[in-house]
mmCIF file of C-alpha atoms in Angstrom:
data_model
loop_
_atom_site.group_PDB
_atom_site.id
_atom_site.type_symbol
_atom_site.label_atom_id
_atom_site.label_comp_id
_atom_site.label_asym_id
_atom_site.label_seq_id
_atom_site.Cartn_x
_atom_site.Cartn_y
_atom_site.Cartn_z
ATOM 1 C CA ARG A 1 132.750 46.429 63.583
ATOM 2 C CA THR A 2 131.573 43.434 65.759
ATOM 3 C CA PRO A 3 129.102 43.410 68.559
ATOM 4 C CA GLN A 4 131.904 42.672 71.166
ATOM 5 C CA ASN A 5 133.940 45.892 69.878
ATOM 6 C CA LEU A 6 130.833 48.171 69.976
ATOM 7 C CA VAL A 7 129.985 46.797 73.524
ATOM 8 C CA SER A 8 133.347 47.429 74.599
ATOM 9 C CA LEU A 9 133.329 50.748 73.519
ATOM 10 C CA VAL A 10 130.153 51.454 75.273
ATOM 11 C CA GLU A 11 131.830 50.001 78.288
ATOM 12 C CA ARG A 12 134.686 52.460 78.044
ATOM 13 C CA TYR A 13 132.332 55.294 77.879
ATOM 14 C CA MET A 14 130.534 54.361 80.658
ATOM 15 C CA ALA A 15 133.809 53.732 82.601
ATOM 16 C CA ALA A 16 134.663 57.579 81.727
ATOM 17 C CA ALA A 17 131.033 58.390 83.205
ATOM 18 C CA ASP A 18 130.118 59.660 79.625
ATOM 19 C CA GLU A 19 126.658 58.574 79.751
ATOM 20 C CA GLU A 20 125.772 60.561 76.563
ATOM 21 C CA HIS A 21 128.092 59.170 74.478
ATOM 22 C CA ALA A 22 127.608 55.621 75.908
ATOM 23 C CA LEU A 23 123.956 55.734 75.038
ATOM 24 C CA GLU A 24 124.519 57.039 71.463
ATOM 25 C CA MET A 25 126.914 54.312 70.809
ATOM 26 C CA ALA A 26 124.380 51.520 72.514
ATOM 27 C CA ARG A 27 121.812 52.806 70.307
ATOM 28 C CA LYS A 28 123.964 52.664 67.443
ATOM 29 C CA ALA A 29 125.189 48.870 68.355
ATOM 30 C CA VAL A 30 121.382 47.762 68.568
ATOM 31 C CA GLU A 31 120.428 49.091 65.150
ATOM 32 C CA LYS A 32 123.609 47.165 63.586
ATOM 33 C CA PHE A 33 123.242 43.920 65.462
ATOM 34 C CA PRO A 34 119.518 43.825 66.650
ATOM 35 C CA ASN A 35 119.702 40.167 67.075
ATOM 36 C CA SER A 36 122.563 40.380 69.399
ATOM 37 C CA GLU A 37 121.533 39.440 73.474
ATOM 38 C CA LYS A 38 124.799 40.932 74.336
ATOM 39 C CA VAL A 39 124.272 44.381 72.426
ATOM 40 C CA GLN A 40 120.514 44.528 74.169
ATOM 41 C CA ASN A 41 121.665 43.730 77.417
ATOM 42 C CA THR A 42 124.482 46.417 77.237
ATOM 43 C CA TYR A 43 121.782 49.151 75.733
ATOM 44 C CA GLN A 44 119.523 48.105 78.821
ATOM 45 C CA ASN A 45 121.995 48.480 81.206
ATOM 46 C CA VAL A 46 123.053 51.769 79.998
ATOM 47 C CA ARG A 47 119.509 53.219 79.748
ATOM 48 C CA ARG A 48 118.966 51.664 83.404
ATOM 49 C CA LEU A 49 121.763 53.794 84.520
ATOM 50 C CA GLN A 50 120.925 57.048 82.694
ATOM 51 C CA LEU A 51 117.488 56.740 84.127
ATOM 52 C CA GLN A 52 118.843 56.282 87.545
ATOM 53 C CA SER A 53 120.497 59.553 87.245
ATOM 54 C CA GLU A 54 117.387 61.197 86.055
ATOM 55 C CA ILE A 55 115.300 59.797 88.837
ATOM 56 C CA THR A 56 117.925 61.302 91.200
ATOM 57 C CA GLU A 57 117.517 64.687 89.685
ATOM 58 C CA ILE A 58 113.853 64.753 89.509
ATOM 59 C CA ASN A 59 113.661 63.721 93.403
ATOM 60 C CA LYS A 60 115.931 66.413 94.106
ATOM 61 C CA ALA A 61 113.655 68.784 92.175
ATOM 62 C CA LEU A 62 110.640 67.520 94.118
ATOM 63 C CA ARG A 63 112.302 68.573 97.481
ATOM 64 C CA ARG A 64 113.263 71.792 96.253
ATOM 65 C CA SER A 65 110.588 72.812 94.248
ATOM 66 C CA PRO A 66 108.083 70.091 93.108
ATOM 67 C CA SER A 67 105.622 70.337 90.032
ATOM 68 C CA LYS A 68 103.029 68.370 88.275
ATOM 69 C CA ALA A 69 105.614 67.411 85.254
ATOM 70 C CA HIS A 70 108.052 66.166 87.891
ATOM 71 C CA TYR A 71 105.619 63.679 89.338
ATOM 72 C CA GLU A 72 104.371 62.712 85.931
ATOM 73 C CA ARG A 73 107.865 62.049 84.493
ATOM 74 C CA LEU A 74 108.627 59.964 87.411
ATOM 75 C CA ALA A 75 105.744 58.033 87.483
ATOM 76 C CA ALA A 76 106.227 57.147 83.624
ATOM 77 C CA ILE A 77 109.991 56.309 84.253
ATOM 78 C CA TYR A 78 108.869 53.667 87.252
ATOM 79 C CA HIS A 79 105.933 52.391 84.906
ATOM 80 C CA THR A 80 106.748 52.442 81.501
ATOM 81 C CA GLU A 81 110.607 52.399 81.342
ATOM 82 C CA LEU A 82 111.480 50.283 84.324
ATOM 83 C CA GLY A 83 108.422 48.254 84.745
ATOM 84 C CA ASN A 84 108.186 49.071 88.793
ATOM 85 C CA ARG A 85 104.392 49.159 88.912
ATOM 86 C CA THR A 86 104.721 49.660 92.876
ATOM 87 C CA LYS A 87 107.078 52.739 92.796
ATOM 88 C CA ALA A 88 104.748 54.154 89.827
ATOM 89 C CA PHE A 89 101.604 53.913 91.706
ATOM 90 C CA GLU A 90 103.008 55.374 94.563
ATOM 91 C CA THR A 91 104.595 58.225 92.935
ATOM 92 C CA ALA A 92 101.375 58.900 90.924
ATOM 93 C CA LEU A 93 99.087 58.712 94.281
ATOM 94 C CA GLU A 94 101.599 61.216 96.007
ATOM 95 C CA GLY A 95 101.695 63.604 92.957
ATOM 96 C CA LEU A 96 97.513 63.436 92.842
ATOM 97 C CA THR A 97 97.248 64.562 96.277
ATOM 98 C CA LYS A 98 99.070 67.943 95.206
ATOM 99 C CA TYR A 99 98.131 67.893 91.855
ATOM 100 C CA PRO A 100 94.307 66.169 91.487
ATOM 101 C CA ASN A 101 93.463 67.568 87.980
ATOM 102 C CA SER A 102 96.858 65.883 86.369
ATOM 103 C CA ASP A 103 95.449 63.879 83.438
ATOM 104 C CA GLY A 104 99.035 62.274 83.330
ATOM 105 C CA LEU A 105 98.869 60.909 86.852
ATOM 106 C CA HIS A 106 95.265 59.802 86.421
ATOM 107 C CA LEU A 107 96.371 57.737 83.080
ATOM 108 C CA ILE A 108 99.261 56.370 84.910
ATOM 109 C CA SER A 109 97.028 55.283 87.882
ATOM 110 C CA GLY A 110 94.307 53.874 85.390
ATOM 111 C CA GLN A 111 96.928 51.780 83.564
ATOM 112 C CA ILE A 112 98.455 50.457 86.641
ATOM 113 C CA ARG A 113 94.945 49.099 88.098
ATOM 114 C CA MET A 114 94.290 48.068 84.405
ATOM 115 C CA ASP A 115 97.503 45.936 84.516
ATOM 116 C CA ARG A 116 96.404 44.311 88.088
ATOM 117 C CA PHE A 117 92.951 43.662 86.743
ATOM 118 C CA HIS A 118 94.755 41.522 83.889
ATOM 119 C CA THR A 119 96.716 39.491 86.285
ATOM 120 C CA ASP A 120 94.503 39.641 89.417
ATOM 121 C CA PHE A 121 90.749 39.641 87.597
ATOM 122 C CA LEU A 122 89.321 41.552 90.726
ATOM 123 C CA ALA A 123 86.319 44.140 89.972
ATOM 124 C CA ASN A 124 87.876 46.649 92.279
ATOM 125 C CA ASP A 125 90.946 46.877 90.010
ATOM 126 C CA PHE A 126 88.429 47.590 86.992
ATOM 127 C CA THR A 127 86.400 49.983 88.774
ATOM 128 C CA GLU A 128 89.583 51.992 89.986
ATOM 129 C CA ALA A 129 91.005 51.661 86.577
ATOM 130 C CA VAL A 130 87.759 53.418 85.024
ATOM 131 C CA SER A 131 87.664 56.034 87.379
ATOM 132 C CA HIS A 132 90.876 57.202 86.732
ATOM 133 C CA LEU A 133 90.889 56.962 83.048
ATOM 134 C CA GLU A 134 87.572 58.825 83.222
ATOM 135 C CA LYS A 135 88.986 61.472 85.117
ATOM 136 C CA ALA A 136 91.931 61.671 82.736
ATOM 137 C CA ALA A 137 89.377 62.014 79.981
ATOM 138 C CA SER A 138 87.370 64.696 81.360
ATOM 139 C CA ILE A 139 90.365 66.734 82.280
ATOM 140 C CA ASN A 140 91.978 66.478 79.042
ATOM 141 C CA PRO A 141 89.428 65.279 76.127
ATOM 142 C CA ASN A 142 92.426 64.993 73.728
ATOM 143 C CA ASN A 143 94.151 62.394 76.108
ATOM 144 C CA TYR A 144 94.281 59.641 73.381
ATOM 145 C CA LYS A 145 95.253 56.950 75.724
ATOM 146 C CA SER A 146 92.865 57.465 78.444
ATOM 147 C CA HIS A 147 90.017 56.793 75.953
ATOM 148 C CA LEU A 148 91.712 54.071 74.449
ATOM 149 C CA CYS A 149 92.433 52.149 77.464
ATOM 150 C CA LEU A 150 88.867 52.893 78.844
ATOM 151 C CA ALA A 151 87.256 51.329 75.555
ATOM 152 C CA ARG A 152 89.879 48.546 76.062
ATOM 153 C CA LEU A 153 88.691 47.789 79.572
ATOM 154 C CA TYR A 154 85.197 47.711 78.461
ATOM 155 C CA SER A 155 85.686 45.659 75.646
ATOM 156 C CA GLU A 156 87.669 43.146 77.789
ATOM 157 C CA ALA A 157 84.756 42.947 80.375
ATOM 158 C CA CYS A 158 82.591 42.250 77.101
ATOM 159 C CA VAL A 159 80.488 45.550 78.068
ATOM 160 C CA PHE A 160 80.644 46.066 74.378
ATOM 161 C CA GLY A 161 77.702 48.712 74.536
ATOM 162 C CA LYS A 162 79.972 50.803 76.796
ATOM 163 C CA ALA A 163 83.054 50.604 74.766
ATOM 164 C CA LYS A 164 81.614 51.121 71.429
ATOM 165 C CA PRO A 165 80.804 54.992 71.965
ATOM 166 C CA VAL A 166 84.229 55.612 73.387
ATOM 167 C CA LEU A 167 85.820 53.910 70.324
ATOM 168 C CA GLU A 168 83.777 56.155 67.886
ATOM 169 C CA GLN A 169 84.758 59.308 69.803
ATOM 170 C CA VAL A 170 88.450 58.446 69.641
ATOM 171 C CA LEU A 171 88.455 57.446 65.877
ATOM 172 C CA LYS A 172 86.436 60.903 65.257
ATOM 173 C CA ALA A 173 89.670 62.289 66.626
ATOM 174 C CA ASN A 174 91.858 60.116 65.020
ATOM 175 C CA PRO A 175 90.731 59.170 61.726
ATOM 176 C CA GLY A 176 92.381 56.199 60.178
ATOM 177 C CA ASP A 177 93.926 54.680 63.365
ATOM 178 C CA THR A 178 94.187 51.356 62.692
ATOM 179 C CA ASN A 179 94.471 49.816 66.272
ATOM 180 C CA VAL A 180 90.958 51.766 66.894
ATOM 181 C CA GLU A 181 89.487 50.429 63.878
ATOM 182 C CA THR A 182 90.228 46.833 64.564
ATOM 183 C CA LEU A 183 89.031 47.080 67.912
ATOM 184 C CA LEU A 184 85.883 48.909 66.936
ATOM 185 C CA ARG A 185 85.195 46.125 64.199
ATOM 186 C CA HIS A 186 85.545 43.631 67.217
ATOM 187 C CA VAL A 187 83.111 45.677 69.250
ATOM 188 C CA GLU A 188 80.616 45.956 66.767
ATOM 189 C CA ASP A 189 80.692 42.307 65.563
ATOM 190 C CA ASN A 190 80.109 41.490 69.060
ATOM 191 C CA VAL A 191 77.623 44.400 70.618
ATOM 192 C CA ALA A 192 74.580 41.903 70.672
ATOM 193 C CA LEU A 193 76.597 39.429 72.902
ATOM 194 C CA SER A 194 77.507 42.317 75.230
ATOM 195 C CA GLN A 195 76.865 41.802 79.239
ATOM 196 C CA PRO A 196 73.728 43.409 80.480
ATOM 197 C CA SER A 197 75.880 45.400 83.112
ATOM 198 C CA VAL A 198 79.115 46.225 84.212
ATOM 199 C CA ASP A 199 78.636 44.792 87.852
ATOM 200 C CA ASP A 200 77.118 41.395 86.049
ATOM 201 C CA ALA A 201 80.538 41.214 83.715
ATOM 202 C CA LEU A 202 82.656 41.806 86.473
ATOM 203 C CA SER A 203 80.819 38.991 88.752
ATOM 204 C CA ASP A 204 81.477 36.672 85.879
ATOM 205 C CA ILE A 205 85.231 37.483 85.566
ATOM 206 C CA GLU A 206 85.932 37.349 89.180
ATOM 207 C CA GLY A 207 84.300 33.783 89.238
ATOM 208 C CA ARG A 208 86.326 32.569 86.373
ATOM 209 C CA ARG A 209 89.556 34.044 87.638
ATOM 210 C CA ALA A 210 90.047 34.872 83.958
ATOM 211 C CA LEU A 211 88.644 37.012 80.931
ATOM 212 C CA SER A 212 86.165 35.533 78.326
ATOM 213 C CA GLU A 213 87.755 34.497 75.056
ATOM 214 C CA LEU A 214 85.105 36.996 73.687
ATOM 215 C CA GLY A 215 86.650 39.971 75.540
ATOM 216 C CA GLU A 216 90.284 38.925 75.304
#
């Protein structure tokens, strides 16, 4: 089998509206030829089409009988799998008006504001990200991603004193997590250089329009 043969087979499945087998074959093609750009593009096209079908079904369900899970899944598709931050944020905020205690929707909202902070370096994005992430963590103390994102934000702003206890809590719940251990070592090594306050840190970042090398 060659990349072209597998791509042709995937395309035949798609022409027959057999998305399940098209995706299965596209995945096999990626596993067999991971360096083939044509194979990678074909897989992404199949996945995009499949997600559009799922989006349509979720929107139908939201009109008939909305649920927290529908909003969480739709926001996650837009954010994680399609990279559409605007739609993801709109979906998350709409969901939060109906399900304000959804830790999943607060997490996605926090991650999106965190992404914006990384590109625009605005204090408001940082503050809103922290607010959503803290809410997610308070609703669900086992929400690993919310704690980790929160710690990363504080570390990036060089407020290491606030990042340290969050990371210690995460590591206690997830012993041996190498990503957390690495970040915690960085925080501990620089805690003496921590910014005196979040406001000072954000003022510095906004003025510089970039994170400091110590926080990156």
